């Protein structure tokens, strides 16, 4: 039976999320080249949606399975039809947006030209590029009625070419050419012509050079139309017990590449005879599987459009900065013995985590390192640190999830590499995916072994850490780090189960723990006390948790939701509208962190988590939510939630009609969550040291060198040349907590001759130092509202 609960269907909600991505491409306030990038993101998202979700719906239609898991009141055939209707409308919209972007590019003297628009000089350039870079990667396939139709790769773009003779149009042939998207860039930037910049798609470079490709034949006319196939990405894993899991996965990945076609997109201008020929040879149903599109496919490549714009065409760069507690040449493990450290990506640098692993890899007292891998970067420095840890004699345990969708091949490669080096590699847990983001370090110390840990919301991936908004806790708190060791104990021996008093581990306890927190708020509301929660996640679609939220709202609990993607609550009833608000933020960074905050009377409870509230996360995955005990860190995360809730620039209201209207509250000022939080964290953690420096003084040079080696951003004041005002010097000395007379160099001849044994007031000494800057002790270093005479240089540590 179909669910009759008051929920929004998952697939329909996801399409609404992708509409929000498309809004960013449509928004004229989004910088021009960022709009192009959002076209690419929208297209890439849609590809994955068809490969995974639409393929699943198709199986429901064909086989009739999983109907009980559908949310909303749509049958599988109705859902499939609704998806096609929405996608068709979005595709029309994206074409119009793309045309608007092209017009704006032209206004900025940037032109995307086809093969028919090249002048003579450009043509020579394109021909040379074709011969040198493109032609070696092309092998046309000639088609015929007799030969078997070639296998088309998933998500690759092909040119379907019709070769003809001017003298006899009835004499023709068909050919297929795969556009080599990996080995050759999709875009070619042509030489500038005065102030104009020209860009050409690789598709049109090939079209321009058909004569050079098909010269073997007698044809002199060519027409070419793009087609692209999207295949079912489901893995069919062999149950042969004689094979290892890696062997099964490798075999399954090969089968995936030949998965059932989900849709064929073709250029709507393609001649009917050619389209009929292709559909017949591929055994595709014209109505359901074949969709007309524009001249170019794989708009996902626009994510890598050439950077030929001006500064105003891109987002203002927000460079990641270091955490104030982790300057260069600092032992992270030593810092963690004193306090927890929370890292906020992409605002702070991911290098801190690499440094954590590197230190563990070379520390002689570290005996064991553990890490969970779901996705890592292609040339992963994280894995490199683990390999070096093995070479340094550490026991290294790596849990690699081989079923991380679309990263399976990379994870198999890393699994083999780590095993070859001597690491203990665990390829997931039978029946469950390992999605938790954990690192664990076990170190021998004076009073026995001590555990250190990292518990995060995002993958250990240097690339995504620059564009995904995530959080990660570095800690040596035994309440947390010792339980991370228990999780790795479970990974090693699945038959051993542990009791966790602090970490919340899925699928064992997470649903129950969060349900208990919701129940607690309901009880508070029933007694008339203030009851509330703020929940931030990527997706909220689990029926059980959504029913709990409905119950809480009916009881009077105030619920504020920040959900980037799939959202299943149907907030059309008055009780729900009064007590539940929900927004989604889509901006320059992908919101990926999960933070759960419960009022709990006067004793707030906060967690960060690797898990969304989806059935797969709560029922079938190893996930970890971590309580935040450090008051300062809790305030940082709470401030993030507040900042996101008042966003009136990039936040959309999640309403039953899926209208994606912008949240226009608080219009007395402009709030943009990601930029506002960057500034908040930077003001709190980013240290810019101001040094009052005399280059001729050895002690001052030593102080400057010390600060440079520590990696601080510096503001250098050469006060002998630039001078000092009385107010400035007065303020600086006040920050030291000392008297002005204590900053007078009594060994100077000027002092001995004019000021020795004189008793002057503080203001008088300030005037003396301003008029005679050589008398000022140096170097003075200022950090915010603190300052110190950095002699010796190590005294700087007192003001950090």
Short mmCIF file of N, CA and C in Angstrom, two decimals, residues 589-679:
data_model
loop_
_atom_site.label_atom_id
_atom_site.label_comp_id
_atom_site.label_asym_id
_atom_site.label_seq_id
_atom_site.Cartn_x
_atom_site.Cartn_y
_atom_site.Cartn_z
N UNK A 589 29.03 27.78 -1.28
CA UNK A 589 29.50 26.51 -0.72
C UNK A 589 28.33 25.57 -0.53
N UNK A 590 28.61 24.28 -0.59
CA UNK A 590 27.57 23.27 -0.39
C UNK A 590 27.40 23.05 1.12
N UNK A 591 26.23 23.39 1.65
CA UNK A 591 25.98 23.17 3.07
C UNK A 591 25.91 21.66 3.35
N UNK A 592 26.81 21.16 4.19
CA UNK A 592 26.95 19.72 4.36
C UNK A 592 26.97 19.29 5.83
N UNK A 593 27.13 20.24 6.74
CA UNK A 593 27.24 19.87 8.16
C UNK A 593 25.87 19.51 8.71
N UNK A 594 25.89 18.61 9.71
CA UNK A 594 24.66 18.27 10.42
C UNK A 594 24.85 18.66 11.89
N UNK A 595 23.96 19.51 12.39
CA UNK A 595 24.04 19.99 13.76
C UNK A 595 22.64 19.90 14.37
N UNK A 596 22.56 19.29 15.55
CA UNK A 596 21.27 19.09 16.21
C UNK A 596 21.34 19.73 17.59
N UNK A 597 20.46 20.70 17.85
CA UNK A 597 20.46 21.43 19.11
C UNK A 597 19.07 21.34 19.75
N UNK A 598 19.06 20.85 20.99
CA UNK A 598 17.80 20.69 21.73
C UNK A 598 17.84 21.57 22.97
N UNK A 599 16.74 22.29 23.24
CA UNK A 599 16.68 23.20 24.37
C UNK A 599 16.86 22.49 25.70
N UNK A 600 16.15 21.36 25.88
CA UNK A 600 16.32 20.50 27.06
C UNK A 600 16.20 21.30 28.36
N UNK A 601 15.18 22.11 28.45
CA UNK A 601 15.03 22.95 29.63
C UNK A 601 16.10 24.01 29.65
N UNK A 602 16.88 24.04 30.69
CA UNK A 602 17.99 25.00 30.78
C UNK A 602 19.33 24.32 30.52
N UNK A 603 19.31 23.08 30.08
CA UNK A 603 20.55 22.31 29.86
C UNK A 603 20.62 21.88 28.40
N UNK A 604 21.02 22.81 27.51
CA UNK A 604 21.02 22.54 26.07
C UNK A 604 21.90 21.35 25.71
N UNK A 605 21.44 20.57 24.73
CA UNK A 605 22.20 19.43 24.22
C UNK A 605 22.46 19.66 22.73
N UNK A 606 23.73 19.53 22.34
CA UNK A 606 24.11 19.76 20.95
C UNK A 606 24.95 18.60 20.43
N UNK A 607 24.73 18.25 19.15
CA UNK A 607 25.49 17.18 18.50
C UNK A 607 25.90 17.65 17.10
N UNK A 608 27.08 17.20 16.67
CA UNK A 608 27.38 17.20 15.24
C UNK A 608 27.30 15.76 14.78
N UNK A 609 27.01 15.54 13.49
CA UNK A 609 26.77 14.17 13.04
C UNK A 609 27.17 13.97 11.59
N UNK A 610 27.49 12.73 11.27
CA UNK A 610 27.72 12.36 9.87
C UNK A 610 26.42 11.96 9.18
N UNK A 611 25.32 11.90 9.95
CA UNK A 611 24.08 11.31 9.44
C UNK A 611 22.98 12.33 9.24
N UNK A 612 22.28 12.21 8.11
CA UNK A 612 21.01 12.91 7.91
C UNK A 612 19.90 12.06 8.51
N UNK A 613 18.70 12.61 8.56
CA UNK A 613 17.55 11.83 9.02
C UNK A 613 16.86 11.22 7.82
N UNK A 614 17.47 10.14 7.34
CA UNK A 614 16.95 9.35 6.24
C UNK A 614 16.94 7.89 6.69
N UNK A 615 16.06 7.06 6.16
CA UNK A 615 16.04 5.65 6.58
C UNK A 615 17.40 4.97 6.43
N UNK A 616 18.13 5.26 5.34
CA UNK A 616 19.41 4.58 5.12
C UNK A 616 20.42 4.95 6.20
N UNK A 617 20.43 6.23 6.64
CA UNK A 617 21.40 6.66 7.64
C UNK A 617 21.09 6.09 9.02
N UNK A 618 19.82 6.02 9.36
CA UNK A 618 19.43 5.59 10.70
C UNK A 618 19.27 4.08 10.82
N UNK A 619 19.05 3.40 9.68
CA UNK A 619 18.76 1.95 9.72
C UNK A 619 19.88 1.07 9.17
N UNK A 620 20.66 1.59 8.21
CA UNK A 620 21.55 0.68 7.47
C UNK A 620 22.99 1.18 7.37
N UNK A 621 23.35 2.21 8.13
CA UNK A 621 24.70 2.75 8.01
C UNK A 621 25.34 2.90 9.39
N UNK A 622 26.66 2.76 9.42
CA UNK A 622 27.41 3.09 10.63
C UNK A 622 27.67 4.59 10.58
N UNK A 623 26.97 5.31 11.43
CA UNK A 623 27.09 6.77 11.52
C UNK A 623 27.41 7.13 12.97
N UNK A 624 28.00 8.27 13.16
CA UNK A 624 28.32 8.71 14.52
C UNK A 624 27.91 10.17 14.71
N UNK A 625 27.17 10.41 15.76
CA UNK A 625 26.87 11.78 16.21
C UNK A 625 27.65 12.01 17.50
N UNK A 626 28.20 13.20 17.62
CA UNK A 626 29.09 13.51 18.74
C UNK A 626 28.53 14.66 19.56
N UNK A 627 28.35 14.46 20.87
CA UNK A 627 27.91 15.58 21.71
C UNK A 627 29.01 16.63 21.83
N UNK A 628 28.63 17.88 21.87
CA UNK A 628 29.59 18.97 22.02
C UNK A 628 29.57 19.42 23.48
N UNK A 629 30.67 19.12 24.17
CA UNK A 629 30.77 19.44 25.60
C UNK A 629 31.46 20.78 25.85
N UNK A 630 32.34 21.18 24.95
CA UNK A 630 33.09 22.42 25.14
C UNK A 630 32.16 23.62 24.94
N UNK A 631 32.06 24.48 25.95
CA UNK A 631 31.12 25.58 25.91
C UNK A 631 31.43 26.56 24.78
N UNK A 632 32.74 26.88 24.58
CA UNK A 632 33.12 27.81 23.53
C UNK A 632 32.78 27.29 22.15
N UNK A 633 33.01 26.00 21.92
CA UNK A 633 32.70 25.39 20.62
C UNK A 633 31.18 25.36 20.42
N UNK A 634 30.46 25.06 21.49
CA UNK A 634 28.99 25.04 21.37
C UNK A 634 28.47 26.41 20.98
N UNK A 635 29.06 27.46 21.52
CA UNK A 635 28.65 28.82 21.17
C UNK A 635 28.95 29.13 19.70
N UNK A 636 30.11 28.63 19.20
CA UNK A 636 30.44 28.84 17.78
C UNK A 636 29.40 28.22 16.87
N UNK A 637 29.02 26.98 17.19
CA UNK A 637 28.05 26.27 16.35
C UNK A 637 26.65 26.87 16.51
N UNK A 638 26.33 27.29 17.71
CA UNK A 638 25.03 27.91 17.94
C UNK A 638 24.93 29.22 17.16
N UNK A 639 26.05 29.96 17.11
CA UNK A 639 26.06 31.20 16.35
C UNK A 639 25.87 30.92 14.86
N UNK A 640 26.45 29.80 14.38
CA UNK A 640 26.24 29.43 12.97
C UNK A 640 24.75 29.23 12.70
N UNK A 641 24.06 28.50 13.59
CA UNK A 641 22.64 28.26 13.40
C UNK A 641 21.86 29.57 13.40
N UNK A 642 22.19 30.46 14.31
CA UNK A 642 21.50 31.76 14.35
C UNK A 642 21.73 32.54 13.06
N UNK A 643 22.97 32.55 12.60
CA UNK A 643 23.32 33.29 11.39
C UNK A 643 22.56 32.72 10.19
N UNK A 644 22.46 31.39 10.12
CA UNK A 644 21.78 30.78 8.98
C UNK A 644 20.27 31.05 9.03
N UNK A 645 19.72 31.08 10.22
CA UNK A 645 18.28 31.30 10.34
C UNK A 645 17.87 32.72 9.97
N UNK A 646 18.80 33.69 10.07
CA UNK A 646 18.43 35.06 9.69
C UNK A 646 18.87 35.42 8.27
N UNK A 647 19.43 34.45 7.53
CA UNK A 647 19.84 34.71 6.15
C UNK A 647 18.63 35.16 5.34
N UNK A 648 18.74 36.32 4.69
CA UNK A 648 17.66 36.80 3.81
C UNK A 648 18.17 37.05 2.39
N UNK A 649 19.30 36.40 2.07
CA UNK A 649 19.88 36.54 0.73
C UNK A 649 19.86 35.22 -0.04
N UNK A 650 20.26 34.14 0.63
CA UNK A 650 20.37 32.84 -0.04
C UNK A 650 19.50 31.75 0.59
N UNK A 651 18.70 32.09 1.59
CA UNK A 651 17.82 31.11 2.23
C UNK A 651 16.47 31.09 1.52
N UNK A 652 15.97 29.88 1.25
CA UNK A 652 14.63 29.71 0.67
C UNK A 652 13.72 29.06 1.70
N UNK A 653 12.45 29.43 1.65
CA UNK A 653 11.47 28.84 2.55
C UNK A 653 11.01 27.51 1.97
N UNK A 654 11.03 26.46 2.80
CA UNK A 654 10.56 25.15 2.37
C UNK A 654 9.07 25.06 2.68
N UNK A 655 8.26 25.22 1.65
CA UNK A 655 6.81 25.27 1.83
C UNK A 655 6.15 24.11 1.11
N UNK A 656 4.91 23.80 1.42
CA UNK A 656 4.23 22.65 0.79
C UNK A 656 4.13 22.74 -0.72
N UNK A 657 4.05 23.97 -1.23
CA UNK A 657 3.92 24.14 -2.68
C UNK A 657 5.24 24.06 -3.42
N UNK A 658 6.35 23.86 -2.71
CA UNK A 658 7.69 23.75 -3.30
C UNK A 658 7.99 24.96 -4.20
N UNK A 659 7.64 26.16 -3.71
CA UNK A 659 7.82 27.36 -4.52
C UNK A 659 9.23 27.94 -4.43
N UNK A 660 9.96 27.54 -3.38
CA UNK A 660 11.35 28.02 -3.20
C UNK A 660 11.44 29.54 -3.16
N UNK A 661 10.49 30.17 -2.47
CA UNK A 661 10.55 31.62 -2.30
C UNK A 661 11.69 31.98 -1.35
N UNK A 662 12.37 33.09 -1.64
CA UNK A 662 13.45 33.54 -0.78
C UNK A 662 12.90 34.01 0.56
N UNK A 663 13.66 33.72 1.61
CA UNK A 663 13.29 34.17 2.95
C UNK A 663 13.62 35.66 3.07
N UNK A 664 12.62 36.49 3.11
CA UNK A 664 12.83 37.94 3.11
C UNK A 664 12.52 38.56 4.46
N UNK A 665 12.76 37.82 5.55
CA UNK A 665 12.60 38.39 6.88
C UNK A 665 13.78 39.33 7.19
N UNK A 666 13.63 40.13 8.21
CA UNK A 666 14.70 41.03 8.67
C UNK A 666 15.24 41.91 7.56
N UNK A 667 14.35 42.55 6.84
CA UNK A 667 14.78 43.34 5.68
C UNK A 667 15.43 44.67 6.06
N UNK A 668 15.52 44.94 7.37
CA UNK A 668 16.21 46.16 7.77
C UNK A 668 17.71 46.07 7.51
N UNK A 669 18.22 44.86 7.29
CA UNK A 669 19.65 44.66 6.98
C UNK A 669 19.78 43.45 6.07
N UNK A 670 20.93 43.35 5.41
CA UNK A 670 21.20 42.21 4.53
C UNK A 670 22.05 41.19 5.27
N UNK A 671 21.58 39.94 5.26
CA UNK A 671 22.30 38.85 5.91
C UNK A 671 22.57 37.75 4.89
N UNK A 672 23.80 37.34 4.82
CA UNK A 672 24.18 36.23 3.94
C UNK A 672 25.02 35.26 4.76
N UNK A 673 24.44 34.12 5.09
CA UNK A 673 24.96 33.25 6.15
C UNK A 673 26.42 32.86 5.96
N UNK A 674 26.77 32.42 4.75
CA UNK A 674 28.13 31.89 4.57
C UNK A 674 29.18 32.98 4.72
N UNK A 675 28.93 34.14 4.18
CA UNK A 675 29.89 35.24 4.33
C UNK A 675 29.90 35.76 5.77
N UNK A 676 28.72 35.82 6.37
CA UNK A 676 28.64 36.31 7.76
C UNK A 676 29.36 35.36 8.71
N UNK A 677 29.21 34.06 8.48
CA UNK A 677 29.87 33.11 9.39
C UNK A 677 31.38 33.10 9.17
N UNK A 678 31.79 33.26 7.92
CA UNK A 678 33.23 33.37 7.64
C UNK A 678 33.82 34.52 8.45
N UNK A 679 33.15 35.66 8.41
CA UNK A 679 33.65 36.83 9.14
C UNK A 679 33.63 36.61 10.65
#
